Amino acid sequence: MEDSKQHILIVDDEPDILDLLTNWFDDSGYKVTRAKDGAEALQKIGELKETIGVVLLDIQMPQMDGLEVLKQVKATHKSLELPIIIMTAYGTGSIAIKAMQQGAYDYITKPFDDLEALLHRVERVFEYRKLSDEVTELKSKLTSGEKIIGNSQAMQEVYKTIGKVANSSASVLITGETGTGKELIANIIHATSRYSRGPFVAVNCGALPESLLESELFGYEAGAFTGAAKLRKGRFELADKGTIFLDEIGETSPSTQSKLLRVLQERVVDRLGGTLPVRIDVRLIAATNRDLEQEANDGKFRSDLYFRLNVISIHMPPLRERKDDIPLLSEHFLDKHRYTPGSAAARLSVDATQALQDYEWPGNVRELENVIQRAVVDARGGVIVSQHLALTTRPEANVNALQINKLVKDRTALPKALHNFERAMVQEALSQAGNLEDAAGLLGLSLDDLQGRLTRLGLK
């Protein structure tokens, strides 16, 4: 249908260019509207508005050039957020830069040596807009109890992936270290999917022994084993028309993995002691903090199951790789964990904020929440200073292979790591002792030495 086509507005004062681009994009399946000058372009944008997906705008035009058109569109139609690709001649790089500074989405140079490359640029614009719309829709669907915090580039990639996969029925494998929020992501995928009207059933595969895990997952018939007095449905059946979340899937035994593979392939479960398979309609989301791909290559995890689980992959970045999100996360946890239900949210001092940024967070977001919650109590809901932050001092937990590589490559990294370790040690001693004299004793320092270190480390 014509109306379902993605819509492009092409603006150029040269008829030959208009004909060339119109025919090219029309043959490529796009709907094309033409404008021969800036005034007509503004008129078309005012009339068509949201139906236009991208504008190809020539810079050099009589009466009203492309920069003026760009300026007026950005001033008059701010809510459209309309991507505008500037078309500029060779040798006008400064004009292109100026256009980008004024809000152009991208620029291309004329003459067009490769129309296929131009097509790919336009396709990327539409894909970007589609993902942005999906992320916006995703956030609007979340309930107050399902908050996902973070504006870092790493989290933006997570949002985009969620937006792409939420409405499909494909299996999702969420990877990442412990405490990064894998179950929260699973909840959000469920809440924004077509399975949201059904239940969300979570199972921690690492917390149950093999025999109990299989009966929990697949259920059993009456008399299947000693003590099985009556039929019991498993978690897969209980999750029918909804989502089942299998946390720590890497902890499952080969026997359980074989049965999980059958569930994914056949969409049926076999109860223990049963003779007839039970058909189910379930969205499966799994999570692990292990490298399942490597374990599959090493024969420690079924490769066929891994490929069935890993249809869509979402990696949750550790908190140390998204430190820009720490202020937002901290504010969220301060609001969540108030000293009393009626009290105002506690506040972080400058030195406490810096300490949170300097710490490596081996326990990730979960550890940050625990630290904030304890600090609120210690500060009695007032201003939290660095001494209120119970940051652990475990160098073996904070130094991993990636960080060692960084120390080798970056000559400033080791002094900074030592500085952060010393700072954390002093903060912990102050937190435990409560006064300078006792803290100095815990550290094996004189009082003067401790005071000198406090000054050098920027601690009060």
CSV table of C-alpha atoms in Angstrom, one decimal:
chain,number,residue,atom,x,y,z
A,1,MET,CA,0.0,0.0,0.0
A,2,GLU,CA,1.3,3.5,-0.9
A,3,ASP,CA,0.5,5.0,2.6
A,4,SER,CA,2.6,2.3,4.3
A,5,LYS,CA,5.8,3.3,2.5
A,6,GLN,CA,8.5,5.3,4.3
A,7,HIS,CA,8.3,8.9,3.2
A,8,ILE,CA,11.2,11.1,1.9
A,9,LEU,CA,11.1,14.8,1.1
A,10,ILE,CA,13.8,15.7,-1.5
A,11,VAL,CA,14.6,19.4,-1.8
A,12,ASP,CA,16.8,20.7,-4.7
A,13,ASP,CA,16.7,23.5,-7.3
A,14,GLU,CA,18.3,21.3,-10.0
A,15,PRO,CA,15.5,19.4,-11.9
A,16,ASP,CA,18.0,16.7,-13.0
A,17,ILE,CA,19.0,16.0,-9.4
A,18,LEU,CA,15.3,15.9,-8.4
A,19,ASP,CA,14.5,13.4,-11.2
A,20,LEU,CA,17.6,11.2,-10.4
A,21,LEU,CA,16.9,10.9,-6.7
A,22,THR,CA,13.1,10.6,-7.1
A,23,ASN,CA,13.4,7.7,-9.5
A,24,TRP,CA,16.1,6.0,-7.4
A,25,PHE,CA,14.2,6.1,-4.1
A,26,ASP,CA,10.9,5.4,-5.8
A,27,ASP,CA,12.4,2.2,-7.3
A,28,SER,CA,13.8,1.4,-3.9
A,29,GLY,CA,10.3,1.3,-2.4
A,30,TYR,CA,10.0,4.7,-0.8
A,31,LYS,CA,7.3,7.3,-1.1
A,32,VAL,CA,8.9,10.6,-2.4
A,33,THR,CA,7.7,14.2,-2.2
A,34,ARG,CA,9.7,16.8,-4.2
A,35,ALA,CA,10.4,20.5,-3.5
A,36,LYS,CA,12.2,22.8,-6.0
A,37,ASP,CA,13.2,25.5,-3.4
A,38,GLY,CA,13.3,26.3,0.3
A,39,ALA,CA,9.9,28.0,0.4
A,40,GLU,CA,8.2,25.0,-1.1
A,41,ALA,CA,10.1,22.7,1.3
A,42,LEU,CA,8.8,24.6,4.3
A,43,GLN,CA,5.3,24.5,2.8
A,44,LYS,CA,5.5,20.7,2.3
A,45,ILE,CA,6.8,20.1,5.8
A,46,GLY,CA,4.0,22.2,7.3
A,47,GLU,CA,1.4,20.2,5.3
A,48,LEU,CA,2.8,16.7,5.7
A,49,LYS,CA,4.5,17.0,9.1
A,50,GLU,CA,4.7,13.6,10.9
A,51,THR,CA,4.3,11.6,7.6
A,52,ILE,CA,7.8,12.6,6.5
A,53,GLY,CA,10.5,10.4,7.8
A,54,VAL,CA,13.6,12.1,6.4
A,55,VAL,CA,14.5,15.2,4.4
A,56,LEU,CA,17.3,15.3,1.8
A,57,LEU,CA,18.0,19.1,1.6
A,58,ASP,CA,20.4,20.8,-0.8
A,59,ILE,CA,22.5,23.6,0.7
A,60,GLN,CA,23.0,25.9,-2.3
A,61,MET,CA,19.6,27.2,-3.5
A,62,PRO,CA,18.5,30.7,-4.7
A,63,GLN,CA,16.4,33.0,-2.5
A,64,MET,CA,16.5,30.7,0.5
A,65,ASP,CA,19.4,28.4,1.0
A,66,GLY,CA,19.5,25.1,2.9
A,67,LEU,CA,20.9,26.5,6.1
A,68,GLU,CA,18.0,28.9,6.4
A,69,VAL,CA,15.5,26.1,5.7
A,70,LEU,CA,17.2,24.0,8.4
A,71,LYS,CA,17.1,26.9,10.8
A,72,GLN,CA,13.4,27.5,10.2
A,73,VAL,CA,12.4,23.8,10.5
A,74,LYS,CA,14.3,23.5,13.8
A,75,ALA,CA,12.6,26.6,15.1
A,76,THR,CA,9.1,26.0,13.9
A,77,HIS,CA,8.8,22.2,14.1
A,78,LYS,CA,10.8,21.3,17.2
A,79,SER,CA,8.4,18.5,18.2
A,80,LEU,CA,8.8,16.7,14.8
A,81,GLU,CA,12.5,15.9,15.5
A,82,LEU,CA,12.8,15.5,11.7
A,83,PRO,CA,16.1,14.1,10.5
A,84,ILE,CA,17.5,16.3,7.8
A,85,ILE,CA,20.4,15.1,5.6
A,86,ILE,CA,22.2,18.0,4.0
A,87,MET,CA,23.4,17.7,0.3
A,88,THR,CA,26.5,19.8,-0.3
A,89,ALA,CA,29.0,20.1,-3.1
A,90,TYR,CA,32.7,19.1,-2.8
A,91,GLY,CA,34.8,21.8,-1.2
A,92,THR,CA,32.1,23.1,1.1
A,93,GLY,CA,33.1,21.3,4.2
A,94,SER,CA,32.8,24.3,6.4
A,95,ILE,CA,29.2,24.8,5.4
A,96,ALA,CA,28.5,21.1,6.2
A,97,ILE,CA,30.1,21.5,9.6
A,98,LYS,CA,27.9,24.6,10.2
A,99,ALA,CA,24.8,22.6,9.2
A,100,MET,CA,25.7,19.8,11.6
A,101,GLN,CA,26.1,22.4,14.4
A,102,GLN,CA,22.7,23.7,13.6
A,103,GLY,CA,21.0,20.3,14.0
A,104,ALA,CA,21.4,18.5,10.7
A,105,TYR,CA,21.3,14.7,11.1
A,106,ASP,CA,24.0,14.0,8.5
A,107,TYR,CA,25.5,15.3,5.2
A,108,ILE,CA,26.4,13.9,1.9
A,109,THR,CA,28.5,15.4,-1.0
A,110,LYS,CA,27.5,16.0,-4.6
A,111,PRO,CA,27.8,14.7,-7.2
A,112,PHE,CA,26.5,11.3,-6.1
A,113,ASP,CA,29.1,8.7,-7.1
A,114,ASP,CA,27.4,5.9,-5.2
A,115,LEU,CA,23.6,6.0,-5.0
A,116,GLU,CA,23.6,2.7,-3.1
A,117,ALA,CA,25.6,4.3,-0.3
A,118,LEU,CA,23.1,7.2,-0.2
A,119,LEU,CA,20.3,4.6,0.1
A,120,HIS,CA,22.1,2.9,3.0
A,121,ARG,CA,22.3,6.2,4.8
A,122,VAL,CA,18.6,6.8,4.5
A,123,GLU,CA,17.9,3.3,5.6
A,124,ARG,CA,20.0,3.9,8.7
A,125,VAL,CA,18.0,7.0,9.5
A,126,PHE,CA,14.7,5.1,9.3
A,127,GLU,CA,16.1,2.3,11.4
A,128,TYR,CA,17.3,4.8,14.0
A,129,ARG,CA,13.9,6.4,14.2
A,130,LYS,CA,12.2,3.1,14.5
A,131,LEU,CA,14.4,2.1,17.4
A,132,SER,CA,14.0,5.5,19.1
A,133,ASP,CA,10.2,5.1,18.8
A,134,GLU,CA,10.4,1.6,20.3
A,135,VAL,CA,12.5,2.8,23.2
A,136,THR,CA,10.0,5.6,23.9
A,137,GLU,CA,7.1,3.2,23.7
A,138,LEU,CA,9.0,0.8,25.9
A,139,LYS,CA,9.5,3.4,28.6
A,140,SER,CA,5.9,4.5,28.5
A,141,LYS,CA,4.7,0.9,29.1
A,142,LEU,CA,6.8,0.4,32.3
A,143,THR,CA,5.0,0.4,35.6
A,144,SER,CA,6.2,2.3,38.6
A,145,GLY,CA,7.6,-1.0,40.0
A,146,GLU,CA,9.7,-1.7,37.0
A,147,LYS,CA,12.2,1.1,36.8
A,148,ILE,CA,15.3,0.8,34.6
A,149,ILE,CA,17.8,3.6,35.4
A,150,GLY,CA,20.6,4.8,33.1
A,151,ASN,CA,21.4,7.1,30.2
A,152,SER,CA,24.8,5.8,29.4
A,153,GLN,CA,25.6,4.6,25.9
A,154,ALA,CA,25.8,1.0,27.1
A,155,MET,CA,22.3,1.2,28.5
A,156,GLN,CA,21.0,2.9,25.4
A,157,GLU,CA,22.1,-0.2,23.5
A,158,VAL,CA,20.2,-2.4,26.0
A,159,TYR,CA,17.0,-0.3,25.6
A,160,LYS,CA,17.2,-0.6,21.8
A,161,THR,CA,17.6,-4.3,21.9
A,162,ILE,CA,14.7,-4.6,24.3
A,163,GLY,CA,12.5,-2.5,22.0
A,164,LYS,CA,13.4,-4.8,19.1
A,165,VAL,CA,12.7,-8.1,20.8
A,166,ALA,CA,9.9,-7.4,23.2
A,167,ASN,CA,7.0,-8.2,20.9
A,168,SER,CA,8.6,-11.3,19.4
A,169,SER,CA,8.4,-14.8,20.9
A,170,ALA,CA,12.2,-15.5,20.4
A,171,SER,CA,14.2,-16.8,23.3
A,172,VAL,CA,16.5,-14.3,25.0
A,173,LEU,CA,19.8,-14.9,26.8
A,174,ILE,CA,20.8,-12.1,29.2
A,175,THR,CA,24.5,-12.2,30.2
A,176,GLY,CA,26.4,-10.1,32.7
A,177,GLU,CA,28.0,-10.2,36.1
A,178,THR,CA,26.0,-10.8,39.3
A,179,GLY,CA,24.1,-7.8,40.4
A,180,THR,CA,23.8,-6.0,37.1
A,181,GLY,CA,20.0,-6.3,36.9
A,182,LYS,CA,19.4,-9.3,34.6
A,183,GLU,CA,16.1,-10.2,36.3
A,184,LEU,CA,14.9,-6.6,36.0
A,185,ILE,CA,15.6,-6.7,32.3
A,186,ALA,CA,13.7,-10.0,32.0
A,187,ASN,CA,10.7,-8.4,33.8
A,188,ILE,CA,10.7,-5.4,31.4
A,189,ILE,CA,10.8,-7.7,28.4
A,190,HIS,CA,7.8,-9.6,29.8
A,191,ALA,CA,5.9,-6.4,30.7
A,192,THR,CA,6.3,-5.0,27.1
A,193,SER,CA,5.6,-8.2,25.2
A,194,ARG,CA,2.5,-9.9,24.0
A,195,TYR,CA,3.0,-12.4,26.9
A,196,SER,CA,2.4,-9.6,29.4
A,197,ARG,CA,-1.1,-10.7,30.2
A,198,GLY,CA,0.2,-14.0,31.4
A,199,PRO,CA,2.4,-14.7,34.5
A,200,PHE,CA,6.1,-14.0,35.0
A,201,VAL,CA,7.6,-17.0,36.6
A,202,ALA,CA,11.2,-16.8,37.8
A,203,VAL,CA,13.4,-19.8,38.7
A,204,ASN,CA,16.9,-19.7,40.2
A,205,CYS,CA,18.5,-22.7,38.6
A,206,GLY,CA,21.6,-22.4,40.8
A,207,ALA,CA,19.7,-22.5,44.1
A,208,LEU,CA,18.1,-26.0,43.6
A,209,PRO,CA,19.6,-29.5,43.5
A,210,GLU,CA,19.2,-31.3,40.2
A,211,SER,CA,16.4,-33.7,41.3
A,212,LEU,CA,14.4,-30.9,42.8
A,213,LEU,CA,15.0,-28.5,39.9
A,214,GLU,CA,13.6,-30.9,37.4
A,215,SER,CA,10.4,-31.5,39.4
A,216,GLU,CA,10.1,-27.7,39.9
A,217,LEU,CA,10.5,-27.0,36.2
A,218,PHE,CA,8.5,-29.9,34.6
A,219,GLY,CA,6.2,-31.0,37.4
A,220,TYR,CA,5.2,-34.6,38.3
A,221,GLU,CA,2.3,-37.0,38.3
A,222,ALA,CA,0.8,-38.5,41.4
A,223,GLY,CA,2.9,-41.5,42.4
A,224,ALA,CA,5.9,-40.5,40.3
A,225,PHE,CA,8.1,-41.0,43.3
A,226,THR,CA,7.8,-41.5,47.0
A,227,GLY,CA,6.0,-38.6,48.5
A,228,ALA,CA,4.3,-37.5,45.3
A,229,ALA,CA,0.8,-37.8,46.6
A,230,LYS,CA,-0.9,-35.7,43.9
A,231,LEU,CA,-0.2,-34.2,40.5
A,232,ARG,CA,1.9,-31.0,40.6
A,233,LYS,CA,2.3,-28.7,37.7
A,234,GLY,CA,5.8,-27.4,37.0
A,235,ARG,CA,7.0,-23.9,36.5
A,236,PHE,CA,6.7,-24.2,32.7
A,237,GLU,CA,3.0,-25.1,32.9
A,238,LEU,CA,2.4,-22.3,35.5
A,239,ALA,CA,4.0,-19.8,33.1
A,240,ASP,CA,1.7,-20.8,30.2
A,241,LYS,CA,0.7,-17.8,28.1
A,242,GLY,CA,3.4,-15.9,29.9
A,243,THR,CA,7.2,-15.8,30.5
A,244,ILE,CA,9.5,-18.1,32.4
A,245,PHE,CA,12.8,-16.7,33.5
A,246,LEU,CA,15.6,-19.2,34.2
A,247,ASP,CA,18.3,-17.4,36.2
A,248,GLU,CA,21.8,-18.9,36.3
A,249,ILE,CA,21.0,-21.3,33.4
A,250,GLY,CA,24.7,-22.3,33.3
A,251,GLU,CA,24.3,-24.2,36.6
A,252,THR,CA,22.0,-26.8,35.1
A,253,SER,CA,23.1,-30.4,34.7
A,254,PRO,CA,23.4,-32.2,31.3
A,255,SER,CA,20.2,-34.1,32.1
A,256,THR,CA,18.2,-30.9,32.7
A,257,GLN,CA,19.8,-29.3,29.7
A,258,SER,CA,18.6,-32.2,27.5
A,259,LYS,CA,15.0,-31.8,28.8
A,260,LEU,CA,15.1,-28.0,28.4
A,261,LEU,CA,16.2,-28.5,24.8
A,262,ARG,CA,13.1,-30.6,24.1
A,263,VAL,CA,10.9,-27.9,25.6
A,264,LEU,CA,12.3,-25.3,23.3
A,265,GLN,CA,12.2,-27.5,20.2
A,266,GLU,CA,8.8,-29.1,20.7
A,267,ARG,CA,7.0,-26.6,23.0
A,268,VAL,CA,5.9,-29.4,25.3
A,269,VAL,CA,6.9,-30.5,28.8
A,270,ASP,CA,7.0,-34.1,30.1
A,271,ARG,CA,6.0,-34.4,33.7
A,272,LEU,CA,8.0,-36.8,35.8
A,273,GLY,CA,6.2,-40.1,35.8
A,274,GLY,CA,3.8,-38.9,33.0
A,275,THR,CA,3.0,-40.6,29.7
A,276,LEU,CA,1.5,-37.7,27.7
A,277,PRO,CA,3.4,-34.5,26.9
A,278,VAL,CA,1.7,-31.2,27.9
A,279,ARG,CA,1.7,-28.5,25.2
A,280,ILE,CA,2.7,-24.9,26.4
A,281,ASP,CA,3.0,-21.4,25.0
A,282,VAL,CA,5.8,-19.8,26.9
A,283,ARG,CA,8.4,-17.1,26.3
A,284,LEU,CA,11.7,-18.3,27.6
A,285,ILE,CA,14.3,-15.8,29.0
A,286,ALA,CA,17.5,-17.2,30.5
A,287,ALA,CA,20.3,-15.4,32.3
A,288,THR,CA,23.9,-16.3,33.3
A,289,ASN,CA,27.0,-14.8,34.7
A,290,ARG,CA,29.1,-17.4,32.9
A,291,ASP,CA,30.6,-17.5,29.4
A,292,LEU,CA,28.2,-20.0,28.0
A,293,GLU,CA,29.7,-19.7,24.5
A,294,GLN,CA,33.1,-20.8,25.8
A,295,GLU,CA,31.6,-23.5,27.9
A,296,ALA,CA,29.7,-24.8,24.9
A,297,ASN,CA,32.9,-24.8,22.9
A,298,ASP,CA,34.6,-26.7,25.7
A,299,GLY,CA,31.8,-29.3,26.0
A,300,LYS,CA,30.7,-28.1,29.4
A,301,PHE,CA,27.3,-26.9,28.2
A,302,ARG,CA,25.2,-28.3,25.4
A,303,SER,CA,25.9,-26.3,22.3
A,304,ASP,CA,22.5,-27.0,20.7
A,305,LEU,CA,20.8,-25.7,23.8
A,306,TYR,CA,23.1,-22.6,23.9
A,307,PHE,CA,22.1,-21.8,20.3
A,308,ARG,CA,18.4,-22.3,21.1
A,309,LEU,CA,18.7,-19.9,24.1
A,310,ASN,CA,20.9,-17.3,22.4
A,311,VAL,CA,18.4,-16.3,19.7
A,312,ILE,CA,18.6,-12.8,21.0
A,313,SER,CA,21.4,-11.8,23.3
A,314,ILE,CA,21.4,-8.8,25.8
A,315,HIS,CA,24.6,-8.1,27.7
A,316,MET,CA,24.2,-6.1,30.9
A,317,PRO,CA,27.3,-4.0,31.4
A,318,PRO,CA,29.0,-4.0,34.8
A,319,LEU,CA,28.6,-0.8,36.8
A,320,ARG,CA,32.3,0.1,36.5
A,321,GLU,CA,31.7,0.4,32.7
A,322,ARG,CA,28.7,2.7,33.1
A,323,LYS,CA,29.8,5.1,35.9
A,324,ASP,CA,28.0,8.0,34.3
A,325,ASP,CA,24.8,6.3,35.5
A,326,ILE,CA,25.9,6.3,39.2
A,327,PRO,CA,24.4,9.7,40.0
A,328,LEU,CA,21.0,8.7,38.6
A,329,LEU,CA,21.1,5.3,40.3
A,330,SER,CA,22.1,6.9,43.6
A,331,GLU,CA,19.2,9.4,43.4
A,332,HIS,CA,16.8,6.6,42.7
A,333,PHE,CA,18.0,4.5,45.6
A,334,LEU,CA,18.0,7.5,48.0
A,335,ASP,CA,14.4,8.1,47.0
A,336,LYS,CA,13.5,4.4,47.4
A,337,HIS,CA,15.2,3.9,50.8
A,338,ARG,CA,14.1,6.9,52.9
A,339,TYR,CA,15.0,6.9,56.6
A,340,THR,CA,11.2,6.9,57.4
A,341,PRO,CA,8.3,6.7,55.1
A,342,GLY,CA,7.4,10.3,55.6
A,343,SER,CA,10.9,11.8,55.6
A,344,ALA,CA,12.7,13.6,52.8
A,345,ALA,CA,15.2,11.7,50.7
A,346,ALA,CA,18.8,11.8,52.1
A,347,ARG,CA,21.4,13.7,50.2
A,348,LEU,CA,25.0,12.9,49.1
A,349,SER,CA,27.9,15.2,50.0
A,350,VAL,CA,30.5,16.0,47.4
A,351,ASP,CA,33.1,13.7,48.9
A,352,ALA,CA,30.5,10.8,49.1
A,353,THR,CA,29.6,11.3,45.5
A,354,GLN,CA,33.3,11.2,44.5
A,355,ALA,CA,33.8,8.1,46.5
A,356,LEU,CA,30.9,6.4,44.7
A,357,GLN,CA,32.5,7.4,41.4
A,358,ASP,CA,36.0,6.2,42.4
A,359,TYR,CA,34.9,2.7,43.6
A,360,GLU,CA,35.0,-0.2,41.2
A,361,TRP,CA,31.7,-1.9,42.3
A,362,PRO,CA,32.5,-5.6,42.2
A,363,GLY,CA,28.9,-6.2,43.3
A,364,ASN,CA,27.5,-3.9,40.6
A,365,VAL,CA,24.1,-2.1,41.0
A,366,ARG,CA,23.0,-4.5,43.7
A,367,GLU,CA,26.0,-3.5,45.8
A,368,LEU,CA,25.3,0.2,45.1
A,369,GLU,CA,21.7,-0.1,46.4
A,370,ASN,CA,22.9,-1.9,49.6
A,371,VAL,CA,25.6,0.7,50.2
A,372,ILE,CA,23.0,3.6,49.7
A,373,GLN,CA,20.5,1.9,52.0
A,374,ARG,CA,23.0,1.4,54.8
A,375,ALA,CA,24.3,4.9,54.4
A,376,VAL,CA,20.8,6.4,54.7
A,377,VAL,CA,20.4,4.5,58.1
A,378,ASP,CA,23.9,5.5,59.3
A,379,ALA,CA,23.2,9.2,58.4
A,380,ARG,CA,19.7,9.0,59.8
A,381,GLY,CA,18.3,10.3,56.6
A,382,GLY,CA,20.5,13.5,56.5
A,383,VAL,CA,23.5,14.3,54.5
A,384,ILE,CA,25.6,11.2,53.6
A,385,VAL,CA,29.4,11.7,53.8
A,386,SER,CA,32.0,9.3,52.6
A,387,GLN,CA,32.4,7.8,56.1
A,388,HIS,CA,28.8,6.6,55.9
A,389,LEU,CA,29.6,4.5,52.8
A,390,ALA,CA,30.4,0.9,53.6
A,391,LEU,CA,32.6,0.3,50.6
A,392,THR,CA,34.4,-3.1,50.8
A,393,THR,CA,38.2,-3.2,50.4
A,394,ARG,CA,38.8,-6.4,48.5
A,395,PRO,CA,41.6,-5.9,46.0
A,396,GLU,CA,41.2,-9.5,44.8
A,397,ALA,CA,37.6,-8.8,43.9
A,398,ASN,CA,38.3,-5.5,42.3
A,399,VAL,CA,41.2,-6.3,40.1
A,400,ASN,CA,40.4,-8.5,37.1
A,401,ALA,CA,42.1,-9.4,33.8
A,402,LEU,CA,40.6,-6.4,32.0
A,403,GLN,CA,41.9,-4.0,34.7
A,404,ILE,CA,45.3,-5.6,34.7
A,405,ASN,CA,45.5,-5.0,31.0
A,406,LYS,CA,44.5,-1.4,31.5
A,407,LEU,CA,47.3,-1.0,34.2
A,408,VAL,CA,49.8,-2.3,31.7
A,409,LYS,CA,48.6,0.0,28.8
A,410,ASP,CA,47.9,3.1,30.9
A,411,ARG,CA,50.7,4.5,32.9
A,412,THR,CA,48.3,6.5,35.1
A,413,ALA,CA,46.1,3.6,35.9
A,414,LEU,CA,48.2,2.0,38.6
A,415,PRO,CA,48.8,5.1,40.6
A,416,LYS,CA,45.0,5.8,40.4
A,417,ALA,CA,44.2,2.3,41.5
A,418,LEU,CA,46.6,2.5,44.5
A,419,HIS,CA,45.1,5.9,45.4
A,420,ASN,CA,41.5,4.5,45.3
A,421,PHE,CA,42.6,1.5,47.4
A,422,GLU,CA,44.3,3.7,50.0
A,423,ARG,CA,41.2,6.0,50.1
A,424,ALA,CA,38.9,3.0,50.5
A,425,MET,CA,41.0,1.6,53.4
A,426,VAL,CA,41.0,4.9,55.2
A,427,GLN,CA,37.3,5.4,54.7
A,428,GLU,CA,36.6,1.9,56.1
A,429,ALA,CA,38.8,2.5,59.1
A,430,LEU,CA,37.0,5.8,59.8
A,431,SER,CA,33.6,4.1,59.4
A,432,GLN,CA,34.5,1.4,61.9
A,433,ALA,CA,36.3,3.5,64.4
A,434,GLY,CA,34.2,6.6,64.4
A,435,ASN,CA,37.1,8.9,65.4
A,436,LEU,CA,40.5,9.8,64.1
A,437,GLU,CA,42.5,8.3,67.0
A,438,ASP,CA,41.0,4.8,66.8
A,439,ALA,CA,41.0,4.9,63.0
A,440,ALA,CA,44.8,5.6,63.1
A,441,GLY,CA,45.2,2.6,65.4
A,442,LEU,CA,43.3,0.3,63.1
A,443,LEU,CA,45.5,1.4,60.2
A,444,GLY,CA,48.8,1.2,62.2
A,445,LEU,CA,49.4,4.9,61.6
A,446,SER,CA,50.2,7.8,63.9
A,447,LEU,CA,47.5,10.5,64.2
A,448,ASP,CA,49.6,13.0,62.3
A,449,ASP,CA,50.2,10.5,59.5
A,450,LEU,CA,46.5,9.8,59.2
A,451,GLN,CA,45.6,13.5,59.1
A,452,GLY,CA,48.2,14.0,56.4
A,453,ARG,CA,46.7,11.2,54.3
A,454,LEU,CA,43.2,12.6,54.8
A,455,THR,CA,44.4,15.9,53.3
A,456,ARG,CA,46.2,14.2,50.4
A,457,LEU,CA,43.2,11.9,49.7
A,458,GLY,CA,40.7,14.8,49.8
A,459,LEU,CA,38.8,13.4,52.8
A,460,LYS,CA,37.4,15.4,55.6
